[in-house]
Coordinates of C-alpha atoms in Angstrom, one line a residue:
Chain A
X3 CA 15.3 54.3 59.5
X4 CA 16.5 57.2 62.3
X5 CA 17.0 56.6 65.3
X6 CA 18.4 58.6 68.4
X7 CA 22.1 59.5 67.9
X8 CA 25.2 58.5 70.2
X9 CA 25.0 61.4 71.5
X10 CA 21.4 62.0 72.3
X11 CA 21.4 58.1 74.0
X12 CA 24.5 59.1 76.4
X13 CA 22.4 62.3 77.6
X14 CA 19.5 60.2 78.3
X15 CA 22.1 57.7 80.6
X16 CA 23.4 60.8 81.8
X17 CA 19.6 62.1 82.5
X18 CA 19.2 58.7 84.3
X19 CA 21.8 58.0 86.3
X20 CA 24.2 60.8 86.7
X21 CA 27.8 62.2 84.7
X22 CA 29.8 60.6 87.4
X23 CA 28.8 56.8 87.3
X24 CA 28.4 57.4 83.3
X25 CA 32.1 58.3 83.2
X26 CA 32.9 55.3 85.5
X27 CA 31.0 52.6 83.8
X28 CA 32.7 54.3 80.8
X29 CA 36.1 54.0 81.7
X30 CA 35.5 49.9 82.3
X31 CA 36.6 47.1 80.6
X32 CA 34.9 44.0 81.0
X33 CA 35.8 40.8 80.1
X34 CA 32.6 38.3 79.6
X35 CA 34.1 34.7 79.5
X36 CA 31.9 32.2 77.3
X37 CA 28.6 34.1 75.6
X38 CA 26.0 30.8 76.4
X39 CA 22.9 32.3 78.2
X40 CA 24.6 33.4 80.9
X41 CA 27.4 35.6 79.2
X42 CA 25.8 36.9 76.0
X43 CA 22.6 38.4 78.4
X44 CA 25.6 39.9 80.6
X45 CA 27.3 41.3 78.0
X46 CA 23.8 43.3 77.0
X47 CA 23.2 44.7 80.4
X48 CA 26.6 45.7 80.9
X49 CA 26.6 47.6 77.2
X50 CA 23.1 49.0 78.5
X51 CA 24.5 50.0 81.9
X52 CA 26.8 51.7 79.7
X53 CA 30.3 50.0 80.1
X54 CA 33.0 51.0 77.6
X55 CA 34.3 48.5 76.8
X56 CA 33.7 44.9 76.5
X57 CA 36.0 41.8 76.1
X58 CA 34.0 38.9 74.8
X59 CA 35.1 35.5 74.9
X60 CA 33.8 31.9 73.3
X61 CA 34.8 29.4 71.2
X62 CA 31.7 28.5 70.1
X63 CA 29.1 29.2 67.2
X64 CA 25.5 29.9 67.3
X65 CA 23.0 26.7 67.0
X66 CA 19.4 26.6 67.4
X67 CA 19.5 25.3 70.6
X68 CA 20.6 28.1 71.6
X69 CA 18.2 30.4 70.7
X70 CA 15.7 30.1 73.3
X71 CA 18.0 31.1 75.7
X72 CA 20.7 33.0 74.6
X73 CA 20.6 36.3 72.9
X74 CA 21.1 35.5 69.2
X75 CA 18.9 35.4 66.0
X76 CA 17.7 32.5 64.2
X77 CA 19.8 34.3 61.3
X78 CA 23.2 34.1 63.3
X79 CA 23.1 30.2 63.5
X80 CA 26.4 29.4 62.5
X81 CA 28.2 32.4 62.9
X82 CA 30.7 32.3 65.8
X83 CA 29.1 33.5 69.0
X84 CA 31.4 36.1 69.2
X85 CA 31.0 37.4 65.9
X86 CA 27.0 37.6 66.5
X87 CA 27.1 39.6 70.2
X88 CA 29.4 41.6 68.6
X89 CA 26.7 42.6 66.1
X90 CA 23.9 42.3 68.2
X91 CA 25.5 45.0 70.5
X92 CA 26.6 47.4 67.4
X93 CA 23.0 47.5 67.3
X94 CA 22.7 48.8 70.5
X95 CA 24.2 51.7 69.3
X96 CA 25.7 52.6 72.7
X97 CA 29.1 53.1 72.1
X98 CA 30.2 50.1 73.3
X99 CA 34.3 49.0 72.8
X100 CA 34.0 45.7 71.6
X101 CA 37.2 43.4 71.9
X102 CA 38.2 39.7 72.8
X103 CA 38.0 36.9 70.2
X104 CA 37.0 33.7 69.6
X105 CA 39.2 31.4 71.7
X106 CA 38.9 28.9 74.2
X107 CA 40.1 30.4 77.7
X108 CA 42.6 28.2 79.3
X109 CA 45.3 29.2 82.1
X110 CA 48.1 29.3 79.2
X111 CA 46.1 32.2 77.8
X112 CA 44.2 34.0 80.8
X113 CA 46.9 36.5 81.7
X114 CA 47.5 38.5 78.0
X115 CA 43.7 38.4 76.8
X116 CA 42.5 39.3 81.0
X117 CA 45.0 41.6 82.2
X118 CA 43.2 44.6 80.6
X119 CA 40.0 43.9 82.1
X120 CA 39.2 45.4 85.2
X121 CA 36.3 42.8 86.3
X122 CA 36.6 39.2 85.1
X123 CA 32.5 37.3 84.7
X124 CA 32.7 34.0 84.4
X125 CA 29.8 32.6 82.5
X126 CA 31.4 29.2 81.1
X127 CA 28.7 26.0 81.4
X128 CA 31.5 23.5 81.9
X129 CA 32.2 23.5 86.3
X130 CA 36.0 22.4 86.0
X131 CA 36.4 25.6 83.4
X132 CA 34.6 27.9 86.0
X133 CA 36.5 26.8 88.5
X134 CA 39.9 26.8 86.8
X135 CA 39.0 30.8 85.5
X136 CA 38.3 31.8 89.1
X137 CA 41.2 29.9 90.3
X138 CA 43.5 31.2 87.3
X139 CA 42.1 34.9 87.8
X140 CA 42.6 35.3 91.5
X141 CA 46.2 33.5 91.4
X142 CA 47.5 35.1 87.9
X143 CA 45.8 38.9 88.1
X144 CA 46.4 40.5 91.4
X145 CA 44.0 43.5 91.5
X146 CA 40.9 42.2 89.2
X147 CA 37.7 40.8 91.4
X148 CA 36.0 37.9 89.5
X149 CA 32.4 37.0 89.4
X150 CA 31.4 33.8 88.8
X151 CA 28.1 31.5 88.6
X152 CA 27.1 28.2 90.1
X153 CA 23.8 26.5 90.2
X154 CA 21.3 28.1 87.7
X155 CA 19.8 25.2 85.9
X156 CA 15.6 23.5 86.4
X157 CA 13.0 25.0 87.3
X158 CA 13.5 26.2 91.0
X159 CA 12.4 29.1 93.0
X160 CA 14.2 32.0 91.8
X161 CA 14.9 33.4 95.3
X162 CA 16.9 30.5 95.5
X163 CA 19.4 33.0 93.3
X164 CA 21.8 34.5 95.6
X165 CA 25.2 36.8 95.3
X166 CA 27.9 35.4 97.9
X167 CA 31.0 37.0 98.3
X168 CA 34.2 35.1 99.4
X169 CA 37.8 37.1 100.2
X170 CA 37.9 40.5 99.1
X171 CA 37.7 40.0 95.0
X172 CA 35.5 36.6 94.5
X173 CA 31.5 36.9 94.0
X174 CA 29.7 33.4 93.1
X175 CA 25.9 34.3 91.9
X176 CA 23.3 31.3 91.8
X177 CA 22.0 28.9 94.2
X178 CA 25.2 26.7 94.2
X179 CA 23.5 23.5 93.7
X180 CA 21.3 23.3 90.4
X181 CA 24.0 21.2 87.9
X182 CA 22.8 21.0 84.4
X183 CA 23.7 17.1 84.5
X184 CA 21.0 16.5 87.3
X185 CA 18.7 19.3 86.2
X186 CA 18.4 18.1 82.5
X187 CA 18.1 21.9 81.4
X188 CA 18.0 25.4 81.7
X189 CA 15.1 27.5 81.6
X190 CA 15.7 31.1 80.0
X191 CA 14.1 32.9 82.9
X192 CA 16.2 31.7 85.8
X193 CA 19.3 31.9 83.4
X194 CA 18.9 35.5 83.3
X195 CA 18.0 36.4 87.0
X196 CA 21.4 34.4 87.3
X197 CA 22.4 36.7 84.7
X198 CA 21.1 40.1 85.9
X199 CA 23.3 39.2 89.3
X200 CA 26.4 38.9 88.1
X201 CA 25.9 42.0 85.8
X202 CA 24.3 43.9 89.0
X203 CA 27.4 43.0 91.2
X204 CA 29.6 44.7 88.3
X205 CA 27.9 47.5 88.1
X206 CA 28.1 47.8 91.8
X207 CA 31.4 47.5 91.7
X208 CA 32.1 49.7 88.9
X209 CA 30.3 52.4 90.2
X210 CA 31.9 51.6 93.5
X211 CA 28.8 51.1 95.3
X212 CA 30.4 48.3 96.5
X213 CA 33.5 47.5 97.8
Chain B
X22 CA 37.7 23.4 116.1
X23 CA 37.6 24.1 112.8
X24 CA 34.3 25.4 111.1
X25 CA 33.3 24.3 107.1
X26 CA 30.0 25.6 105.9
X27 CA 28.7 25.9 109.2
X28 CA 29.6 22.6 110.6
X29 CA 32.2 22.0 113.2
X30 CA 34.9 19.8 112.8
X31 CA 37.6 18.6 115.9
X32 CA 40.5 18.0 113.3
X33 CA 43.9 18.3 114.4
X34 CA 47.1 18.5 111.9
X35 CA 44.9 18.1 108.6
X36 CA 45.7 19.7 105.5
X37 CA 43.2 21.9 103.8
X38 CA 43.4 19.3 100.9
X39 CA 42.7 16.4 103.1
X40 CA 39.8 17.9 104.7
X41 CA 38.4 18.3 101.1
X42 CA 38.7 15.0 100.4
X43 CA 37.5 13.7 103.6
X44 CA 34.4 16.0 103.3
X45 CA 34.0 14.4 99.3
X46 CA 34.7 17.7 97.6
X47 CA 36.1 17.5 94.0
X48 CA 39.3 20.2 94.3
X49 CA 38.9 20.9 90.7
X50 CA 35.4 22.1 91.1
X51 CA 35.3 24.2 93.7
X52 CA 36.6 27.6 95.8
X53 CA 38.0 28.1 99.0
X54 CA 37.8 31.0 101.4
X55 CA 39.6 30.7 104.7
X56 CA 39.3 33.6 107.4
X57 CA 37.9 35.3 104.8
X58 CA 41.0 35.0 101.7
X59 CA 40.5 32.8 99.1
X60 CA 43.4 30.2 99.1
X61 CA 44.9 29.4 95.5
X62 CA 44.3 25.9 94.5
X63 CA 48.0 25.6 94.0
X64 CA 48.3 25.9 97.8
X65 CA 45.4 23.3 99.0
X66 CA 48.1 20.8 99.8
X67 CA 50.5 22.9 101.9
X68 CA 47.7 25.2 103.7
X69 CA 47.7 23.1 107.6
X70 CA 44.2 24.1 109.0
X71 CA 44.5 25.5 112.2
X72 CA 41.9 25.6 115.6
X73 CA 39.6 28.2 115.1
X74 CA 39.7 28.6 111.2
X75 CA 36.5 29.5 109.2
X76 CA 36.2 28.0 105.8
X77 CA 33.6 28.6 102.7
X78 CA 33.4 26.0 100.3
X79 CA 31.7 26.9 96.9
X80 CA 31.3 24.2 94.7
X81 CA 30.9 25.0 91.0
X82 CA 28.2 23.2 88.9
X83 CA 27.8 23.2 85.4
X84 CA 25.4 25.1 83.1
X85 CA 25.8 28.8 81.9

């Protein structure tokens, strides 16, 4: 099987978007926190988008639950989450860094395995974990904006999906209501415009389209 | 007056963390911003709201 090279898949991002947000968004590290069907569809745009450098983050394996909604393959059941995005964006072949681990984030170990990022996404499920991330990265790491996610479960309108910014480094994408516990699911569609926000308000930032 | 989400509020001497409570938000689930800064949770009990303030209050829910 042949496929483009590195090389002729950066000149087509170049072709698309320009040298100087390709050497931006290729300077960036990212760290993706939990890889669920938020963070493991954010972590494919971003590599995409053509970030660098990726730091990926879950304790968590693969189970056929997920697979409706999250970007694995029924062969990676099993295998740590981390472990399987990892692969599945090898397979990209876009040059993408890969780096984090498979660890459960808590505020004893937020400021080693975060400090190199230079944008922080929280896509955890659990609301006292999102909370305690954003609370941990805006307190612990001075310089590094956070997006998080609140409110992306059932089956309502997708333009219920917003991006809200609060302060100068906080962005909180969803409708900010929607809990899975009153919800009783999530529905791989609005997942991912939940998704496609936070990775779009990175990219925005990266690129410094937004400030 | 001080305005949360839209909704004004003729508190006088009330800590930020009070207000939370009084409004029924759960502090571990949630983020402030006040006059536009984000206050650190650590700090909910010693921030004194003040006449005019203008606070966001984002709760977090689960799923992800």
């Amino acid at each position: 099987m042949s496929g483009p090279t590195r090389q002729e898949l950066r000149a087509a991002l170049v072709a698309r978007q320009g040298e100087r947000r390709t050497r931006l968004l290729e300077a960036a590290t990212v760290a993706v926190c939990g890889l669920g069907g938020l963070g493991s569809a954010v972590a494919l745009m971003l590599a995409r988008s053509g970030v660098g450098r990726l730091l990926l983050f879950d304790f968590d394996e693969v189970d056929i639950s997920n697979l409706h909604r999250q970007q694995y393959l029924p062969g990676q059941v099993g295998q740590t989450k981390f472990d399987a995005l990892t692969h599945n964006l090898r397979l990209l072949m876009l040059g993408t860094e890969v780096g984090g681990q498979a660890v459960r984030l808590t505020e004893d170990n937020i400021l080693p395995l975060l400090s190199p990022a230079d944008v922080v996404i929280e896509c955890f499920d659990d609301a006292d974990a999102k909370a305690m991330l954003v609370d941990a990265v805006l307190s612990k790491l001075p310089t590094v904006p956070v997006i998080a996610a609140s409110g992306m479960a059932g089956l309502g309108d997708g333009n219920e999906i917003v991006t809200r910014r609060l302060g100068r480094r906080l962005w909180v994408c969803g409708d900010g209501a929607s809990d899975v516990s009153d919800q009783g699911t999530l529905y791989c569609p609005r997942v991912q415009l939940c998704a496609a926000h936070q990775a779009l308000t990175a990219v925005r930032l990266l690129c410094e389209a937004e400030q | 007056m001080i305005k949360i989400n839209g909704s004004s509020y003729e508190w006088k001497e009330i800590s930020l963390f009070s207000a939370l409570e009084t409004l029924g938000f759960d502090p571990a689930r949630i983020a402030v911003e006040r006059n536009g800064e984000v206050v650190p949770r650590a700090q909910y009990k010693d921030t004194m709201l003040r006449d005019g303030d203008v606070l966001e209050v984002v709760r977090f829910v689960g799923g992800g």
